[in-house]
């Protein structure tokens, strides 16, 4: 019998959906590099300015890809396919990554793979790291995807087979963190600042409203409005209310968001009978949410999976790993592909 050597699959991943330009190289599921260039230009505006984001992506994309290939220690000719984020995200930003990926694939004569950013967040749980213990969730599992733009409970049946069981009908959890942080005068993005300040605060000091949304869907816009009106009324009586109560405000807000997230996740786990539970997306880095998840996991006998921090926020390694699984199924796309600002999993 002929000795057939197994094909080595090396994927270049490109992520440009919001305000991070990122490129990564993954070989047979193992990460070789993951370069992320953030964009400081938005800080002065308290949020991402789409036009500035796409311009910064244009400046960053070539050096970022170049560095990712160098850090991976490979030659361009070794890349089997290029995977890019097609959406959801900011259209101008997505266009930069999409156009670059198309050009790279065409010039190199390699396949092009489109990746759903949300599926990428989920499959970040499957990134292998050299010399590190690899313990991904088993199928099927539930993934609580909580980021700046999304809050979803996803039933993950296989690498490329996912069903959204519930999602936000208005703001995302990350948006609730960021918008409430903004009204307290904290810098953007506010989530990590609230997390830091909440550590010394009393999470039961203030009570904020929790939505009554049927099924497994979420809603965070009512909480945001309630928080805003509460501050407005409190400031009328005491101008120094926010500064004097900052830590308790952060802790109570974080507790409310955590309770809302875990309440529906628990319901989804009970409805499906699934005990393999994962989290993904930027908000999964929140220490209060993680603590509450571990406590709930103990009570419900869940096996809990939390990705490494650098793979929770936007990064191209998650796009490359998704590209890897699509490559194995030969799910390639043509040069006529266009990005989408809104897509479902
Ligand atoms: O996944 P991600 O990087 O971007 C999107 O795809 O949206 O998530 C960014 C979001 C922001 O809203 C940010 O405030 C939030 O994740 N975030 C946090 C923490 N770290 C990042 N929220 C709460 N606590 C944190 N430690």
Coordinates of C-alpha atoms and ligand atoms in Angstrom, one line a residue:
X1 CA 0.0 0.0 0.0
X2 CA 1.3 3.4 -0.9
X3 CA 2.4 5.5 2.0
X4 CA 0.1 8.5 1.7
X5 CA 1.4 11.5 3.8
X6 CA -1.4 13.4 5.6
X7 CA -1.9 16.8 4.2
X8 CA -0.9 19.6 6.5
X9 CA -3.6 22.3 6.6
X10 CA -2.3 25.9 7.2
X11 CA -4.9 28.6 7.4
X12 CA -4.4 32.3 7.4
X13 CA -7.3 34.0 9.3
X14 CA -8.3 37.7 8.8
X15 CA -10.6 39.6 11.2
X16 CA -11.7 43.2 10.6
X17 CA -15.4 43.3 11.7
X18 CA -15.1 46.2 14.2
X19 CA -12.2 48.1 15.6
X20 CA -9.5 45.4 15.8
X21 CA -7.4 44.4 12.8
X22 CA -6.2 40.9 13.3
X23 CA -4.4 38.1 11.4
X24 CA -3.5 34.6 12.6
X25 CA -2.0 31.4 11.4
X26 CA -3.4 28.0 12.5
X27 CA -1.8 24.7 11.3
X28 CA -3.9 21.6 11.8
X29 CA -5.9 23.3 14.6
X30 CA -2.7 24.5 16.4
X31 CA -2.1 28.2 16.8
X32 CA 1.2 29.5 15.3
X33 CA 0.5 33.2 15.6
X34 CA -2.3 35.7 16.4
X35 CA -1.6 39.4 15.9
X36 CA -4.1 42.0 17.0
X37 CA -3.8 45.7 16.3
X38 CA -6.3 47.8 18.3
X39 CA -7.4 51.3 17.3
X40 CA -6.9 54.0 19.8
X41 CA -8.5 56.6 17.5
X42 CA -11.9 55.8 18.9
X43 CA -11.1 56.5 22.6
X44 CA -11.9 60.3 22.3
X45 CA -15.4 59.5 21.0
X46 CA -16.6 57.1 23.6
X47 CA -17.5 54.4 21.0
X48 CA -16.3 53.1 17.6
X49 CA -16.6 55.6 14.7
X50 CA -17.2 53.3 11.6
X51 CA -15.4 55.6 9.1
X52 CA -12.3 55.9 11.2
X53 CA -12.3 52.1 11.9
X54 CA -12.3 51.2 8.2
X55 CA -9.4 53.7 7.5
X56 CA -7.4 52.3 10.4
X57 CA -8.0 48.8 9.0
X58 CA -6.6 49.9 5.7
X59 CA -3.5 51.1 7.4
X60 CA -3.1 48.1 9.6
X61 CA -4.0 45.1 7.4
X62 CA -0.7 44.6 5.5
X63 CA 1.7 45.0 8.4
X64 CA -0.6 42.9 10.6
X65 CA -0.7 40.0 8.1
X66 CA 3.0 40.3 7.4
X67 CA 3.8 40.0 11.1
X68 CA 1.4 37.1 11.6
X69 CA 3.1 35.1 8.9
X70 CA 6.6 36.0 10.3
X71 CA 5.7 35.1 13.8
X72 CA 4.3 31.8 12.6
X73 CA 7.6 31.0 11.1
X74 CA 6.2 29.9 7.8
X75 CA 6.5 31.0 4.2
X76 CA 3.5 32.4 2.3
X77 CA 3.6 29.4 -0.1
X78 CA 2.8 27.1 2.8
X79 CA -0.7 28.7 3.4
X80 CA -3.5 26.3 2.3
X81 CA -6.4 28.8 2.4
X82 CA -7.3 32.2 3.6
X83 CA -10.3 32.6 5.9
X84 CA -11.9 36.0 6.6
X85 CA -14.8 37.4 8.6
X86 CA -17.7 38.0 6.3
X87 CA -20.0 39.4 9.0
X88 CA -21.7 40.5 11.1
X89 CA -19.9 43.8 11.7
X90 CA -19.3 47.3 10.4
X91 CA -19.6 47.1 6.6
X92 CA -16.7 49.4 5.8
X93 CA -14.4 47.5 8.2
X94 CA -15.5 44.1 6.8
X95 CA -14.9 45.3 3.3
X96 CA -11.2 45.9 4.1
X97 CA -10.6 42.3 5.4
X98 CA -12.8 40.8 2.7
X99 CA -11.0 42.6 -0.1
X100 CA -7.6 41.8 1.3
X101 CA -8.5 38.1 1.7
X102 CA -9.8 37.9 -1.9
X103 CA -6.7 39.5 -3.3
X104 CA -4.4 37.2 -1.2
X105 CA -6.3 34.1 -2.3
X106 CA -6.3 35.1 -5.9
X107 CA -2.6 36.0 -6.0
X108 CA -1.6 32.8 -4.1
X109 CA -4.0 30.5 -6.1
X110 CA -5.5 29.2 -2.8
X111 CA -9.1 28.7 -1.7
X112 CA -11.0 31.5 0.0
X113 CA -13.2 30.7 3.1
X114 CA -15.9 33.0 4.5
X115 CA -16.4 32.9 8.3
X116 CA -19.4 34.0 10.4
X117 CA -17.9 36.1 13.2
X118 CA -20.3 34.6 15.8
X119 CA -19.4 31.0 14.8
X120 CA -15.8 32.1 15.2
X121 CA -16.4 33.2 18.8
X122 CA -17.8 29.8 19.5
X123 CA -15.1 27.8 17.8
X124 CA -12.4 29.8 19.7
X125 CA -13.0 27.0 22.3
X126 CA -11.2 24.6 19.9
X127 CA -7.9 26.5 19.4
X128 CA -5.0 24.3 20.4
X129 CA -1.8 25.9 21.8
X130 CA 1.6 24.2 21.6
X131 CA 2.5 22.5 24.9
X132 CA -0.9 23.4 26.5
X133 CA -3.6 21.1 27.8
X134 CA -6.4 20.8 25.3
X135 CA -9.8 20.1 26.7
X136 CA -12.6 21.4 24.5
X137 CA -16.3 20.9 25.1
X138 CA -18.0 17.7 23.8
X139 CA -20.9 17.9 21.3
X140 CA -23.6 18.9 21.8
X141 CA -23.0 21.8 24.1
X142 CA -24.6 25.2 24.9
X143 CA -22.6 28.3 24.3
X144 CA -23.5 31.6 25.9
X145 CA -22.1 34.1 23.4
X146 CA -21.8 37.5 25.0
X147 CA -20.0 40.3 23.2
X148 CA -20.3 44.0 22.4
X149 CA -22.8 43.3 19.6
X150 CA -24.5 40.0 20.6
X151 CA -26.0 38.0 23.4
X152 CA -27.0 34.6 22.3
X153 CA -27.6 31.1 23.6
X154 CA -26.4 28.7 20.9
X155 CA -27.0 25.0 20.7
X156 CA -23.7 23.7 19.2
X157 CA -24.3 20.3 17.6
X158 CA -21.1 20.0 15.7
X159 CA -18.2 22.3 14.6
X160 CA -20.3 23.8 11.8
X161 CA -23.8 23.0 13.0
X162 CA -25.2 25.6 15.4
X163 CA -28.7 26.7 16.3
X164 CA -29.5 29.9 18.1
X165 CA -32.0 29.1 20.9
X166 CA -32.3 32.7 22.2
X167 CA -30.8 36.1 21.6
X168 CA -31.2 39.7 22.6
X169 CA -34.1 41.6 21.1
X170 CA -32.4 44.9 21.6
X171 CA -29.0 45.8 23.2
X172 CA -26.3 43.2 23.8
X173 CA -24.8 42.5 27.3
X174 CA -21.6 44.2 26.3
X175 CA -23.5 47.3 25.1
X176 CA -25.3 47.5 28.4
X177 CA -21.9 47.5 30.2
X178 CA -20.5 50.1 27.8
X179 CA -23.5 52.4 27.7
X180 CA -23.9 52.4 31.5
X181 CA -20.2 52.9 31.9
X182 CA -20.4 55.9 29.6
X183 CA -23.1 57.6 31.7
X184 CA -20.9 57.2 34.8
X185 CA -18.1 58.9 32.9
X186 CA -15.9 55.8 32.5
X187 CA -13.8 55.4 29.3
X188 CA -14.8 53.2 26.3
X189 CA -15.1 50.2 26.3
X190 CA -16.6 50.4 29.8
X191 CA -17.0 46.6 30.5
X192 CA -13.5 46.0 31.9
X193 CA -13.7 49.2 34.0
X194 CA -17.0 48.2 35.6
X195 CA -15.4 44.7 36.2
X196 CA -12.4 46.3 38.0
X197 CA -14.5 48.7 40.1
X198 CA -17.1 46.1 41.0
X199 CA -14.5 44.0 42.8
X200 CA -14.7 46.4 45.8
X201 CA -18.4 47.1 45.6
X202 CA -21.6 45.7 47.1
X203 CA -23.5 43.9 44.4
X204 CA -26.8 44.0 46.4
X205 CA -26.7 47.7 47.3
X206 CA -28.9 48.9 44.3
X207 CA -31.7 47.0 42.6
X208 CA -32.1 47.5 38.9
X209 CA -34.9 46.3 36.6
X210 CA -34.7 42.8 35.0
X211 CA -36.6 42.2 31.8
X212 CA -39.6 39.9 31.4
X213 CA -38.9 38.5 27.9
X214 CA -40.5 35.2 27.0
X215 CA -38.6 32.1 26.1
X216 CA -34.8 32.2 25.9
X217 CA -34.4 35.7 24.5
X218 CA -32.6 38.5 26.2
X219 CA -33.3 42.3 26.5
X220 CA -30.9 44.9 28.0
X221 CA -32.3 48.2 26.8
X222 CA -34.8 48.5 29.8
X223 CA -31.9 48.0 32.3
X224 CA -29.9 50.7 30.5
X225 CA -32.8 53.2 30.7
X226 CA -33.5 52.2 34.3
X227 CA -29.9 52.8 35.2
X228 CA -29.8 56.1 33.4
X229 CA -33.0 57.4 35.2
X230 CA -31.8 56.2 38.5
X231 CA -28.6 58.2 38.2
X232 CA -30.4 61.3 36.9
X233 CA -32.8 61.2 39.9
X234 CA -30.0 60.5 42.4
X235 CA -27.8 63.3 40.9
X236 CA -30.6 65.8 41.5
X237 CA -30.3 65.2 45.2
X238 CA -26.6 64.7 45.4
X239 CA -24.2 66.0 42.7
X240 CA -21.4 63.7 44.0
X241 CA -23.7 60.6 43.9
X242 CA -21.7 58.7 41.1
X243 CA -18.2 59.3 42.5
X244 CA -19.3 58.5 46.1
X245 CA -21.1 55.3 45.0
X246 CA -19.1 54.2 42.0
X247 CA -18.0 50.8 43.2
X248 CA -21.4 49.8 44.5
X249 CA -23.0 51.0 41.3
X250 CA -20.6 48.9 39.2
X251 CA -21.1 45.9 41.4
X252 CA -24.9 46.1 41.4
X253 CA -25.0 46.7 37.7
X254 CA -22.7 43.8 37.0
X255 CA -24.7 41.6 39.3
X256 CA -27.9 42.4 37.4
X257 CA -26.4 41.7 34.0
X258 CA -25.0 38.4 35.3
X259 CA -28.3 37.3 36.8
X260 CA -30.1 38.0 33.6
X261 CA -27.5 36.1 31.5
X262 CA -27.3 33.1 33.8
X263 CA -31.1 32.9 34.3
X264 CA -31.8 32.2 30.7
X265 CA -28.7 30.0 30.3
X266 CA -30.0 27.8 33.2
X267 CA -33.4 27.6 31.6
X268 CA -31.8 26.5 28.2
X269 CA -29.7 23.9 30.0
X270 CA -32.8 22.4 31.7
X271 CA -34.9 22.5 28.6
X272 CA -32.3 20.7 26.5
X273 CA -30.8 18.5 29.2
X274 CA -27.3 19.6 28.1
X275 CA -24.6 19.9 30.8
X276 CA -21.7 20.8 28.6
X277 CA -21.8 24.6 28.9
X278 CA -19.4 27.1 27.4
X279 CA -19.1 30.9 27.2
X280 CA -17.6 33.0 24.5
X281 CA -17.2 36.7 23.4
X282 CA -15.6 39.7 25.1
X283 CA -18.0 39.8 28.1
X284 CA -17.1 36.2 29.1
X285 CA -13.9 37.8 30.5
X286 CA -16.0 39.4 33.2
X287 CA -14.9 38.2 36.6
X288 CA -18.3 38.5 38.2
X289 CA -19.9 36.5 35.4
X290 CA -17.2 33.8 35.6
X291 CA -17.6 33.5 39.3
X292 CA -21.4 33.1 39.0
X293 CA -21.0 30.6 36.2
X294 CA -18.6 28.4 38.3
X295 CA -21.0 28.6 41.2
X296 CA -24.0 27.7 39.0
X297 CA -22.0 24.9 37.3
X298 CA -21.4 23.3 40.7
X299 CA -25.1 23.4 41.6
X300 CA -26.3 22.1 38.2
X301 CA -23.4 19.7 37.6
X302 CA -22.4 21.5 34.4
X303 CA -19.0 21.0 32.8
X304 CA -18.0 24.6 32.2
X305 CA -15.6 25.8 29.4
X306 CA -14.3 29.4 29.3
X307 CA -11.8 30.3 26.5
X308 CA -8.5 32.0 27.2
X309 CA -8.9 35.7 27.4
X310 CA -7.0 36.5 24.2
X311 CA -9.4 34.3 22.3
X312 CA -12.6 35.8 23.8
X313 CA -12.3 39.3 22.4
X314 CA -12.1 39.9 18.6
X315 CA -9.2 38.0 17.1
X316 CA -8.2 36.2 13.9
X317 CA -7.3 32.9 15.5
X318 CA -11.0 32.2 16.0
X319 CA -11.5 33.0 12.3
X320 CA -8.6 30.7 11.3
X321 CA -9.9 27.8 13.4
X322 CA -13.3 28.1 11.9
X323 CA -11.6 28.3 8.5
X324 CA -9.7 25.1 9.3
X325 CA -12.9 23.1 10.0
X326 CA -14.5 24.5 6.8
X327 CA -11.4 23.6 4.9
X328 CA -11.7 20.0 6.0
X329 CA -15.3 20.0 4.6
X330 CA -14.1 21.9 1.5
X331 CA -16.5 24.7 2.2
X332 CA -14.9 27.3 -0.1
X333 CA -16.3 30.5 -1.5
X334 CA -15.9 32.4 -4.8
X335 CA -14.4 35.8 -5.6
X336 CA -17.9 37.3 -6.0
X337 CA -18.6 37.1 -2.2
X338 CA -19.6 40.3 -0.4
X339 CA -19.6 41.0 3.3
X340 CA -22.8 41.4 5.4
X341 CA -23.3 43.7 8.3
X342 CA -26.0 41.4 9.7
X343 CA -25.9 37.6 9.6
X344 CA -27.3 34.8 11.6
X345 CA -25.3 31.8 12.6
Ligands
LIG1 O1 -16.2 40.1 21.7 P1 -15.8 41.5 21.7 O2 -14.3 41.8 21.7 O3 -16.3 42.3 20.5 C1 -17.5 42.0 19.8 O4 -17.4 41.1 18.9 O5 -18.5 42.7 20.1 O6 -16.5 42.1 22.9 C2 -16.3 43.4 23.3 C3 -17.2 43.7 24.5 C4 -17.3 45.2 25.0 O7 -18.6 45.5 25.1 C5 -16.5 45.2 26.3 O8 -16.9 46.2 27.2 C6 -16.8 43.8 26.8 O9 -16.7 43.0 25.7 N1 -15.9 43.3 27.8 C7 -16.2 43.2 29.1 C8 -15.0 42.8 29.8 N2 -14.0 42.7 28.9 C9 -14.5 43.0 27.7 N3 -17.4 43.4 29.7 C10 -17.4 43.1 31.1 N4 -16.3 42.7 31.8 C11 -15.1 42.6 31.2 N5 -14.1 42.2 31.9

